[in-house]
CSV table of C-alpha atoms in Angstrom, one decimal:
chain,number,residue,atom,x,y,z
A,1,UNK,CA,0.0,0.0,0.0
A,2,UNK,CA,0.9,3.6,-0.1
A,3,UNK,CA,3.1,5.0,2.6
A,4,UNK,CA,2.6,8.7,3.5
A,5,UNK,CA,5.3,11.1,4.7
A,6,UNK,CA,4.8,14.4,6.6
A,7,UNK,CA,5.7,17.7,4.8
A,8,UNK,CA,7.7,18.6,8.0
A,9,UNK,CA,9.8,15.4,7.6
A,10,UNK,CA,10.1,14.9,11.4
A,11,UNK,CA,7.5,12.1,11.7
A,12,UNK,CA,7.8,8.6,10.6
A,13,UNK,CA,6.1,7.2,7.5
A,14,UNK,CA,2.5,5.9,8.0
A,15,UNK,CA,0.0,3.9,6.0
A,16,UNK,CA,-3.3,5.1,4.6
A,17,UNK,CA,-5.3,4.2,7.7
A,18,UNK,CA,-3.1,6.1,10.1
A,19,UNK,CA,-2.9,9.1,7.9
A,20,UNK,CA,-6.7,9.0,7.6
A,21,UNK,CA,-7.3,8.9,11.4
A,22,UNK,CA,-4.4,11.3,12.4
A,23,UNK,CA,-5.3,14.0,9.9
A,24,UNK,CA,-2.3,16.2,10.8
A,25,UNK,CA,1.1,14.4,11.3
A,26,UNK,CA,2.5,14.4,14.9
A,27,UNK,CA,5.2,17.0,13.8
A,28,UNK,CA,2.4,19.4,12.6
A,29,UNK,CA,3.0,18.6,8.9
A,30,UNK,CA,0.6,17.4,6.3
A,31,UNK,CA,0.7,13.9,4.8
A,32,UNK,CA,1.6,13.2,1.2
A,33,UNK,CA,1.9,9.9,-0.6
A,34,UNK,CA,5.5,8.8,-0.8
A,35,UNK,CA,5.0,7.0,-4.2
A,36,UNK,CA,2.7,8.5,-6.8
A,37,UNK,CA,2.2,5.9,-9.5
A,38,UNK,CA,1.9,6.9,-13.2
A,39,UNK,CA,-1.6,5.8,-14.0
A,40,UNK,CA,-2.6,7.8,-17.1
A,41,UNK,CA,-1.0,5.6,-19.7
A,42,UNK,CA,-3.1,2.7,-18.5
A,43,UNK,CA,-6.3,4.6,-17.9
A,44,UNK,CA,-6.6,6.8,-21.0
A,45,UNK,CA,-8.0,4.1,-23.3
A,46,UNK,CA,-10.3,2.5,-20.7
A,47,UNK,CA,-14.0,3.2,-20.8
A,48,UNK,CA,-14.9,3.4,-17.2
A,49,UNK,CA,-17.8,4.6,-15.1
A,50,UNK,CA,-16.9,7.3,-12.5
A,51,UNK,CA,-16.8,4.8,-9.5
A,52,UNK,CA,-14.6,2.4,-11.6
A,53,UNK,CA,-12.2,5.2,-12.5
A,54,UNK,CA,-12.0,6.2,-8.8
A,55,UNK,CA,-11.3,2.6,-7.9
A,56,UNK,CA,-8.4,2.4,-10.4
A,57,UNK,CA,-6.8,5.7,-9.2
A,58,UNK,CA,-7.3,5.1,-5.4
A,59,UNK,CA,-6.4,1.5,-5.3
A,60,UNK,CA,-2.6,1.9,-5.2
A,61,UNK,CA,-2.8,4.3,-2.2
A,62,UNK,CA,-4.8,1.9,0.0
A,63,UNK,CA,-3.5,-1.4,-1.4
A,64,UNK,CA,-2.9,-3.9,1.5
A,65,UNK,CA,-5.1,-1.9,3.8
A,66,UNK,CA,-8.5,-1.9,2.1
A,67,UNK,CA,-9.2,-5.1,0.0
A,68,UNK,CA,-10.2,-4.6,-3.6
A,69,UNK,CA,-13.8,-5.6,-3.1
A,70,UNK,CA,-14.3,-3.3,-0.2
A,71,UNK,CA,-12.7,-0.4,-2.1
A,72,UNK,CA,-15.0,-1.1,-5.1
A,73,UNK,CA,-18.0,-0.9,-2.7
A,74,UNK,CA,-16.7,2.3,-1.1
A,75,UNK,CA,-16.3,3.9,-4.5
A,76,UNK,CA,-19.8,2.8,-5.7
A,77,UNK,CA,-21.3,4.1,-2.5
A,78,UNK,CA,-19.4,7.4,-2.3
A,79,UNK,CA,-19.7,8.4,-5.9
A,80,UNK,CA,-23.3,7.6,-6.5
A,81,UNK,CA,-24.2,10.8,-8.3
A,82,UNK,CA,-23.5,12.2,-11.8
A,83,UNK,CA,-20.4,14.1,-12.8
A,84,UNK,CA,-21.3,16.3,-15.7
A,85,UNK,CA,-19.1,18.1,-18.2
A,86,UNK,CA,-20.9,21.1,-19.7
A,87,UNK,CA,-19.5,22.6,-22.9
A,88,UNK,CA,-19.9,26.3,-22.9
A,89,UNK,CA,-18.3,27.1,-26.3
A,90,UNK,CA,-15.3,25.8,-28.3
A,91,UNK,CA,-12.7,24.6,-25.9
A,92,UNK,CA,-14.4,26.1,-22.8
A,93,UNK,CA,-15.9,23.5,-20.5
A,94,UNK,CA,-17.3,23.5,-17.0
A,95,UNK,CA,-17.0,20.4,-14.8
A,96,UNK,CA,-20.1,20.3,-12.6
A,97,UNK,CA,-19.0,18.9,-9.3
A,98,UNK,CA,-22.2,19.9,-7.4
A,99,UNK,CA,-24.5,17.0,-8.1
A,100,UNK,CA,-23.9,15.3,-4.8
A,101,UNK,CA,-26.2,15.3,-1.7
A,102,UNK,CA,-25.1,18.8,-0.5
A,103,UNK,CA,-24.6,20.3,-3.9
A,104,UNK,CA,-21.0,21.1,-3.5
A,105,UNK,CA,-17.7,19.5,-4.7
A,106,UNK,CA,-16.8,18.6,-1.1
A,107,UNK,CA,-19.2,15.7,-1.3
A,108,UNK,CA,-16.6,13.7,-3.3
A,109,UNK,CA,-14.0,13.9,-0.5
A,110,UNK,CA,-16.3,13.8,2.5
A,111,UNK,CA,-18.2,10.7,1.3
A,112,UNK,CA,-15.0,8.8,0.4
A,113,UNK,CA,-13.6,9.7,3.8
A,114,UNK,CA,-16.7,8.8,5.8
A,115,UNK,CA,-16.9,5.4,4.0
A,116,UNK,CA,-13.2,4.7,4.5
A,117,UNK,CA,-13.4,5.5,8.2
A,118,UNK,CA,-16.5,3.4,8.6
A,119,UNK,CA,-14.6,0.5,7.0
A,120,UNK,CA,-11.7,0.7,9.5
A,121,UNK,CA,-13.7,1.4,12.6
A,122,UNK,CA,-14.8,-1.9,14.1
A,123,UNK,CA,-17.8,-1.3,16.3
A,124,UNK,CA,-16.1,-1.9,19.7
A,125,UNK,CA,-13.4,0.8,19.4
A,126,UNK,CA,-14.0,3.9,21.4
A,127,UNK,CA,-16.0,6.7,19.8
A,128,UNK,CA,-14.2,8.8,17.2
A,129,UNK,CA,-14.6,12.6,17.2
A,130,UNK,CA,-14.2,14.2,13.8
A,131,UNK,CA,-13.4,17.8,14.1
A,132,UNK,CA,-13.8,20.1,11.1
A,133,UNK,CA,-13.5,23.8,10.4
A,134,UNK,CA,-15.6,25.1,7.6
A,135,UNK,CA,-15.9,28.3,5.5
A,136,UNK,CA,-19.2,27.1,4.2
A,137,UNK,CA,-19.4,23.9,2.1
A,138,UNK,CA,-17.0,21.5,3.8
A,139,UNK,CA,-19.1,21.4,7.0
A,140,UNK,CA,-22.4,20.4,5.3
A,141,UNK,CA,-20.6,17.8,3.1
A,142,UNK,CA,-19.0,16.3,6.1
A,143,UNK,CA,-22.2,16.4,8.1
A,144,UNK,CA,-24.1,14.7,5.3
A,145,UNK,CA,-21.3,12.1,4.6
A,146,UNK,CA,-20.9,11.2,8.3
A,147,UNK,CA,-24.6,11.5,9.3
A,148,UNK,CA,-25.5,8.5,11.5
A,149,UNK,CA,-22.3,6.6,10.8
A,150,UNK,CA,-21.8,4.3,13.8
A,151,UNK,CA,-19.1,5.2,16.3
A,152,UNK,CA,-18.4,8.7,15.0
A,153,UNK,CA,-19.4,12.1,16.3
A,154,UNK,CA,-18.8,15.1,14.2
A,155,UNK,CA,-18.1,18.6,15.6
A,156,UNK,CA,-18.2,21.4,13.0
A,157,UNK,CA,-16.7,24.8,13.7
A,158,UNK,CA,-18.0,27.6,11.5
A,159,UNK,CA,-17.5,31.4,11.6
A,160,UNK,CA,-20.5,33.3,12.9
A,161,UNK,CA,-22.3,35.4,10.3
A,162,UNK,CA,-19.9,34.4,7.5
A,163,UNK,CA,-21.7,31.5,5.8
A,164,UNK,CA,-24.8,31.9,3.7
A,165,UNK,CA,-28.2,31.2,5.3
A,166,UNK,CA,-28.7,28.0,3.3
A,167,UNK,CA,-25.2,26.8,4.2
A,168,UNK,CA,-25.9,27.4,7.9
A,169,UNK,CA,-29.1,25.5,7.6
A,170,UNK,CA,-27.2,22.6,6.1
A,171,UNK,CA,-24.6,22.6,8.9
A,172,UNK,CA,-27.0,22.9,11.8
A,173,UNK,CA,-30.2,21.0,11.0
A,174,UNK,CA,-29.0,17.4,10.7
A,175,UNK,CA,-28.7,16.8,14.5
A,176,UNK,CA,-28.0,13.2,15.7
A,177,UNK,CA,-24.2,12.6,15.7
A,178,UNK,CA,-23.6,16.1,14.2
A,179,UNK,CA,-22.9,19.1,16.4
A,180,UNK,CA,-22.4,22.6,15.0
A,181,UNK,CA,-20.3,25.2,16.9
A,182,UNK,CA,-20.9,28.8,15.8
A,183,UNK,CA,-17.5,30.4,16.5
A,184,UNK,CA,-17.3,34.1,17.2
A,185,UNK,CA,-14.5,34.7,14.7
A,186,UNK,CA,-13.2,34.0,11.1
A,187,UNK,CA,-12.6,30.7,9.3
A,188,UNK,CA,-8.9,31.1,10.0
A,189,UNK,CA,-9.8,31.1,13.8
A,190,UNK,CA,-11.8,27.9,13.3
A,191,UNK,CA,-8.9,26.3,11.4
A,192,UNK,CA,-6.4,27.3,14.0
A,193,UNK,CA,-8.5,25.9,16.8
A,194,UNK,CA,-8.7,22.6,14.9
A,195,UNK,CA,-4.9,22.5,14.4
A,196,UNK,CA,-4.3,23.3,18.1
A,197,UNK,CA,-6.7,20.6,19.2
A,198,UNK,CA,-4.6,18.0,17.3
A,199,UNK,CA,-1.5,19.2,19.1
A,200,UNK,CA,-3.2,19.3,22.5
A,201,UNK,CA,-1.8,16.4,24.5
A,202,UNK,CA,-4.4,15.9,27.2
A,203,UNK,CA,-7.3,16.4,24.7
A,204,UNK,CA,-5.9,13.6,22.6
A,205,UNK,CA,-5.4,11.3,25.6
A,206,UNK,CA,-9.0,11.5,26.6
A,207,UNK,CA,-10.8,11.5,23.3
A,208,UNK,CA,-10.1,10.0,19.9
A,209,UNK,CA,-9.8,12.9,17.5
A,210,UNK,CA,-9.7,13.0,13.7
A,211,UNK,CA,-10.1,15.7,11.1
A,212,UNK,CA,-12.1,16.0,8.0
A,213,UNK,CA,-10.5,19.2,6.7
A,214,UNK,CA,-8.4,19.3,3.6
A,215,UNK,CA,-5.4,18.7,5.8
A,216,UNK,CA,-6.5,15.1,5.6
A,217,UNK,CA,-4.9,13.1,2.8
A,218,UNK,CA,-8.1,11.1,2.4
A,219,UNK,CA,-9.9,14.3,1.4
A,220,UNK,CA,-7.3,15.0,-1.3
A,221,UNK,CA,-6.9,11.7,-3.0
A,222,UNK,CA,-10.5,11.4,-4.3
A,223,UNK,CA,-10.3,15.0,-5.6
A,224,UNK,CA,-7.6,13.9,-8.0
A,225,UNK,CA,-10.1,11.5,-9.7
A,226,UNK,CA,-12.3,14.1,-11.3
A,227,UNK,CA,-9.4,15.7,-13.1
A,228,UNK,CA,-8.9,12.4,-14.9
A,229,UNK,CA,-12.7,12.2,-15.6
A,230,UNK,CA,-12.7,15.8,-17.1
A,231,UNK,CA,-9.8,15.0,-19.3
A,232,UNK,CA,-11.4,11.8,-20.6
A,233,UNK,CA,-14.6,13.7,-21.5
A,234,UNK,CA,-13.0,16.6,-23.3
A,235,UNK,CA,-9.7,15.7,-24.8
A,236,UNK,CA,-8.0,12.8,-26.5
A,237,UNK,CA,-4.4,13.2,-25.6
A,238,UNK,CA,-3.6,16.9,-25.7
A,239,UNK,CA,-3.0,18.7,-22.4
A,240,UNK,CA,-5.9,20.6,-20.7
A,241,UNK,CA,-5.9,23.9,-18.8
A,242,UNK,CA,-7.7,23.7,-15.5
A,243,UNK,CA,-9.0,26.8,-13.6
A,244,UNK,CA,-9.6,26.0,-10.0
A,245,UNK,CA,-11.5,28.4,-7.7
A,246,UNK,CA,-9.2,28.4,-4.7
A,247,UNK,CA,-9.3,29.0,-1.0
A,248,UNK,CA,-7.6,26.4,1.1
A,249,UNK,CA,-6.0,24.9,-2.1
A,250,UNK,CA,-7.0,21.3,-1.4
A,251,UNK,CA,-8.8,21.1,-4.8
A,252,UNK,CA,-5.8,22.3,-6.7
A,253,UNK,CA,-3.4,20.0,-4.8
A,254,UNK,CA,-5.6,17.1,-5.9
A,255,UNK,CA,-5.0,18.3,-9.4
A,256,UNK,CA,-1.2,18.4,-8.9
A,257,UNK,CA,-1.4,14.7,-7.7
A,258,UNK,CA,-3.3,13.9,-10.9
A,259,UNK,CA,-0.6,15.6,-13.0
A,260,UNK,CA,2.1,13.6,-11.1
A,261,UNK,CA,0.1,10.5,-12.0
A,262,UNK,CA,0.7,11.3,-15.6
A,263,UNK,CA,-2.4,13.4,-16.5
A,264,UNK,CA,-1.4,15.9,-19.2
A,265,UNK,CA,-2.2,19.4,-17.8
A,266,UNK,CA,-0.8,22.5,-19.4
A,267,UNK,CA,-1.5,24.8,-16.5
A,268,UNK,CA,-3.4,25.2,-13.3
A,269,UNK,CA,-5.0,28.6,-12.8
A,270,UNK,CA,-5.4,29.4,-9.1
A,271,UNK,CA,-8.4,31.7,-9.3
A,272,UNK,CA,-9.0,33.5,-6.0
A,273,UNK,CA,-11.1,36.3,-4.6
A,274,UNK,CA,-9.6,39.3,-2.7
A,275,UNK,CA,-8.0,36.7,-0.4
A,276,UNK,CA,-5.1,36.5,-2.8
A,277,UNK,CA,-2.1,35.5,-0.7
A,278,UNK,CA,-1.3,32.7,-3.1
A,279,UNK,CA,-1.4,34.7,-6.4
A,280,UNK,CA,0.8,37.3,-4.5
A,281,UNK,CA,3.2,34.5,-3.4
A,282,UNK,CA,3.4,33.3,-7.1
A,283,UNK,CA,4.2,36.9,-8.0
A,284,UNK,CA,6.7,37.8,-5.4
A,285,UNK,CA,8.1,34.5,-4.2
A,286,UNK,CA,7.3,35.4,-0.6
A,287,UNK,CA,4.4,33.9,1.3
A,288,UNK,CA,2.7,36.4,3.6
A,289,UNK,CA,-0.5,35.1,5.2
A,290,UNK,CA,-2.9,37.7,6.5
A,291,UNK,CA,-6.4,37.7,8.1
A,292,UNK,CA,-9.1,36.8,5.6
A,293,UNK,CA,-11.6,39.3,4.3
A,294,UNK,CA,-15.3,38.6,3.5
A,295,UNK,CA,-16.3,38.2,-0.1
A,296,UNK,CA,-19.3,36.8,-2.1
A,297,UNK,CA,-17.3,33.6,-2.7
A,298,UNK,CA,-17.1,32.9,1.0
A,299,UNK,CA,-15.8,29.3,0.8
A,300,UNK,CA,-12.5,30.8,-0.5
A,301,UNK,CA,-12.2,33.4,2.3
A,302,UNK,CA,-8.9,31.9,3.6
A,303,UNK,CA,-6.0,34.0,4.6
A,304,UNK,CA,-3.5,31.2,5.4
A,305,UNK,CA,-4.2,28.2,3.2
A,306,UNK,CA,-2.9,25.0,4.7
A,307,UNK,CA,-2.2,23.2,1.5
A,308,UNK,CA,0.5,25.5,0.4
A,309,UNK,CA,3.1,23.4,2.2
A,310,UNK,CA,2.0,20.4,0.1
A,311,UNK,CA,2.2,22.5,-3.1
A,312,UNK,CA,5.8,23.6,-2.2
A,313,UNK,CA,6.8,20.0,-1.2
A,314,UNK,CA,5.4,18.6,-4.5
A,315,UNK,CA,7.6,21.0,-6.4
A,316,UNK,CA,10.7,20.5,-4.1
A,317,UNK,CA,10.3,24.1,-3.0
A,318,UNK,CA,11.5,25.3,-6.4
A,319,UNK,CA,9.7,28.5,-7.2
A,320,UNK,CA,10.4,28.3,-11.0
A,321,UNK,CA,8.8,24.8,-11.0
A,322,UNK,CA,5.8,26.0,-9.1
A,323,UNK,CA,5.3,28.9,-11.5
A,324,UNK,CA,5.5,26.6,-14.5
A,325,UNK,CA,2.6,24.6,-13.2
A,326,UNK,CA,0.4,27.3,-11.5
A,327,UNK,CA,-0.6,30.8,-12.4
A,328,UNK,CA,-2.6,32.9,-9.9
A,329,UNK,CA,-5.3,35.5,-10.7
A,330,UNK,CA,-7.5,37.3,-8.1
A,331,UNK,CA,-10.9,38.9,-8.7
A,332,UNK,CA,-13.0,41.4,-6.7
A,333,UNK,CA,-16.7,40.9,-5.8
A,334,UNK,CA,-17.6,43.3,-8.6
A,335,UNK,CA,-15.7,41.3,-11.2
A,336,UNK,CA,-17.3,38.2,-9.8
A,337,UNK,CA,-20.8,39.6,-10.3
A,338,UNK,CA,-19.8,40.8,-13.8
A,339,UNK,CA,-18.6,37.3,-14.6
A,340,UNK,CA,-22.0,35.8,-13.5
A,341,UNK,CA,-24.1,38.2,-15.5
A,342,UNK,CA,-21.9,38.0,-18.6
A,343,UNK,CA,-21.9,34.2,-18.9
A,344,UNK,CA,-25.6,34.2,-18.2
A,345,UNK,CA,-26.5,36.7,-20.9
A,346,UNK,CA,-24.1,35.0,-23.4
A,347,UNK,CA,-24.7,31.3,-22.7
A,348,UNK,CA,-27.8,31.1,-20.4
A,349,UNK,CA,-25.7,29.3,-17.8
A,350,UNK,CA,-26.0,30.2,-14.2
A,351,UNK,CA,-22.8,30.1,-12.1
A,352,UNK,CA,-22.3,30.4,-8.4
A,353,UNK,CA,-19.8,33.1,-7.3
A,354,UNK,CA,-16.9,30.5,-6.8
A,355,UNK,CA,-17.3,29.1,-10.3
A,356,UNK,CA,-17.7,32.6,-11.7
A,357,UNK,CA,-14.2,33.5,-10.3
A,358,UNK,CA,-12.9,30.3,-11.9
A,359,UNK,CA,-14.5,31.1,-15.3
A,360,UNK,CA,-13.0,34.6,-15.2
A,361,UNK,CA,-9.6,33.1,-14.6
A,362,UNK,CA,-9.9,30.7,-17.6
A,363,UNK,CA,-11.0,33.6,-19.9
A,364,UNK,CA,-8.1,35.8,-18.8
A,365,UNK,CA,-5.5,33.0,-19.2
A,366,UNK,CA,-6.8,32.1,-22.7
A,367,UNK,CA,-6.7,35.7,-23.7
A,368,UNK,CA,-3.2,36.3,-22.4
A,369,UNK,CA,-1.5,33.1,-23.6
A,370,UNK,CA,-3.6,32.4,-26.7
A,371,UNK,CA,-3.6,28.7,-25.8
A,372,UNK,CA,-5.5,26.4,-28.2
A,373,UNK,CA,-5.8,23.6,-25.6
A,374,UNK,CA,-9.3,22.9,-24.1
A,375,UNK,CA,-9.8,24.7,-20.8
A,376,UNK,CA,-12.1,23.4,-18.0
A,377,UNK,CA,-13.4,25.2,-14.9
A,378,UNK,CA,-14.1,23.2,-11.8
A,379,UNK,CA,-17.6,24.2,-10.8
A,380,UNK,CA,-17.6,23.8,-7.1
A,381,UNK,CA,-21.2,24.6,-6.0
A,382,UNK,CA,-24.8,24.9,-7.2
A,383,UNK,CA,-25.8,28.5,-7.8
A,384,UNK,CA,-28.9,28.1,-5.6
A,385,UNK,CA,-26.6,27.9,-2.5
A,386,UNK,CA,-25.7,31.6,-3.2
A,387,UNK,CA,-29.1,32.8,-4.3
A,388,UNK,CA,-28.6,36.2,-2.5
A,389,UNK,CA,-25.8,37.2,-4.8
A,390,UNK,CA,-26.7,35.3,-7.9
A,391,UNK,CA,-30.3,36.3,-8.5
A,392,UNK,CA,-29.6,40.1,-8.6
A,393,UNK,CA,-26.6,39.4,-11.0
A,394,UNK,CA,-28.7,37.6,-13.6
A,395,UNK,CA,-32.0,39.5,-12.9
A,396,UNK,CA,-34.0,36.3,-12.6
A,397,UNK,CA,-35.2,33.8,-10.0
A,398,UNK,CA,-33.3,30.6,-9.6
A,399,UNK,CA,-35.2,27.3,-9.0
A,400,UNK,CA,-34.0,25.6,-5.9
A,401,UNK,CA,-33.2,21.9,-6.2
A,402,UNK,CA,-35.3,19.6,-4.0
A,403,UNK,CA,-32.3,18.5,-1.9
A,404,UNK,CA,-31.7,22.1,-0.9
A,405,UNK,CA,-35.4,23.0,-0.3
A,406,UNK,CA,-35.5,20.1,2.1
A,407,UNK,CA,-33.1,22.1,4.4
A,408,UNK,CA,-34.8,25.4,4.2
A,409,UNK,CA,-37.6,24.9,6.7
A,410,UNK,CA,-35.6,22.9,9.2
A,411,UNK,CA,-34.7,23.9,12.7
A,412,UNK,CA,-31.2,25.0,13.4
A,413,UNK,CA,-29.3,23.5,16.3
A,414,UNK,CA,-26.1,25.3,17.1
A,415,UNK,CA,-23.9,26.1,20.1
A,416,UNK,CA,-22.4,29.6,20.3
A,417,UNK,CA,-18.8,29.7,21.3
A,418,UNK,CA,-15.9,32.2,21.6
A,419,UNK,CA,-12.9,31.8,19.3
A,420,UNK,CA,-10.8,30.6,22.3
A,421,UNK,CA,-9.3,27.1,22.0
A,422,UNK,CA,-9.9,26.6,25.8
A,423,UNK,CA,-13.7,26.9,25.4
A,424,UNK,CA,-13.8,24.5,22.5
A,425,UNK,CA,-11.6,22.1,24.4
A,426,UNK,CA,-13.8,22.2,27.5
A,427,UNK,CA,-16.8,21.5,25.2
A,428,UNK,CA,-15.1,18.5,23.6
A,429,UNK,CA,-14.1,17.0,27.0
A,430,UNK,CA,-17.5,17.4,28.6
A,431,UNK,CA,-20.1,17.1,25.8
């Protein structure tokens, strides 16, 4: 099976199961697979369903730990929804990743992770607490993926007043084994509390903690699969350009893994909102995190993206190498709204604010570099989740999918909490 190493290089190698349950490595680093097999040559001519493709890509990483039959089951079960490629115009495509149960791309990762944990947890081990920070969509995907999974309780930390009303409903209305903490602070505060919790000795001695954030390698691996899927739908053998709406950079890191597995990708476009610490870093070569600011594309409001250390490691910290693979472009809220209305009036397609940022990035890249290769935007969420900003931009009402309507009338259950680690710790120990 695949061994994983920590980006900080001070912890020993672990297998998939340990990396899955630890989340963060003991040295505070993030896990990456030690060996990344070249799979594209073997897969490019195969006609596979999405779950079959996922099985082929994920198998080498879990080999020896999850038997083939069980992995095939996990993939069938986790990826039980459509993954649609929408052609906008010649060489412009949108990969719709929002057809899962919570209408956001996080469903791929959360469902794979929940099924994998369920596989490893035998019913007599002590309860596992999955701790997750969310800027909007991770929380609901994790809540849905882990809802009523035996032996696991989920605690979600989300920033007060900084998620959309529908996102908040999705986070707080499932109940059962899911608890939502409304933190008086930003997403970065939530993420910091989660990281501190993992390094807190007596917390880890008394409860069994795991994370479902994109620090977890099991979140990243399934995200590399849809890059292969997109390529197989839109191109024979030529490289593709991928624009990735980016916040914490887990999605783009999944793409880098796909490229290391041999997938021909000309360029990754890291399309961000005003939280543009990575485009700035690509420009200047210096990484300067700063507090996040609020934007319409709130899932990307991240001021200190944790996956940057993985991106650096995958390129051996070589700036020239990183710039060869990734270009960063940032957009304001006004430009985001413009992008939504423009694509709606030209193509009758409705994009959410995150996808709109990604689409703007693709257009600007194509214009600047005149590339003839097909470009695809990862569409990360259904526009109905962002009805407040999308409807005014297109001047029309959006129909809300059934799965989303189902959350609207539900009662919210949430616990208000300060942004102090000590308060969250006390809650975890006594709840």
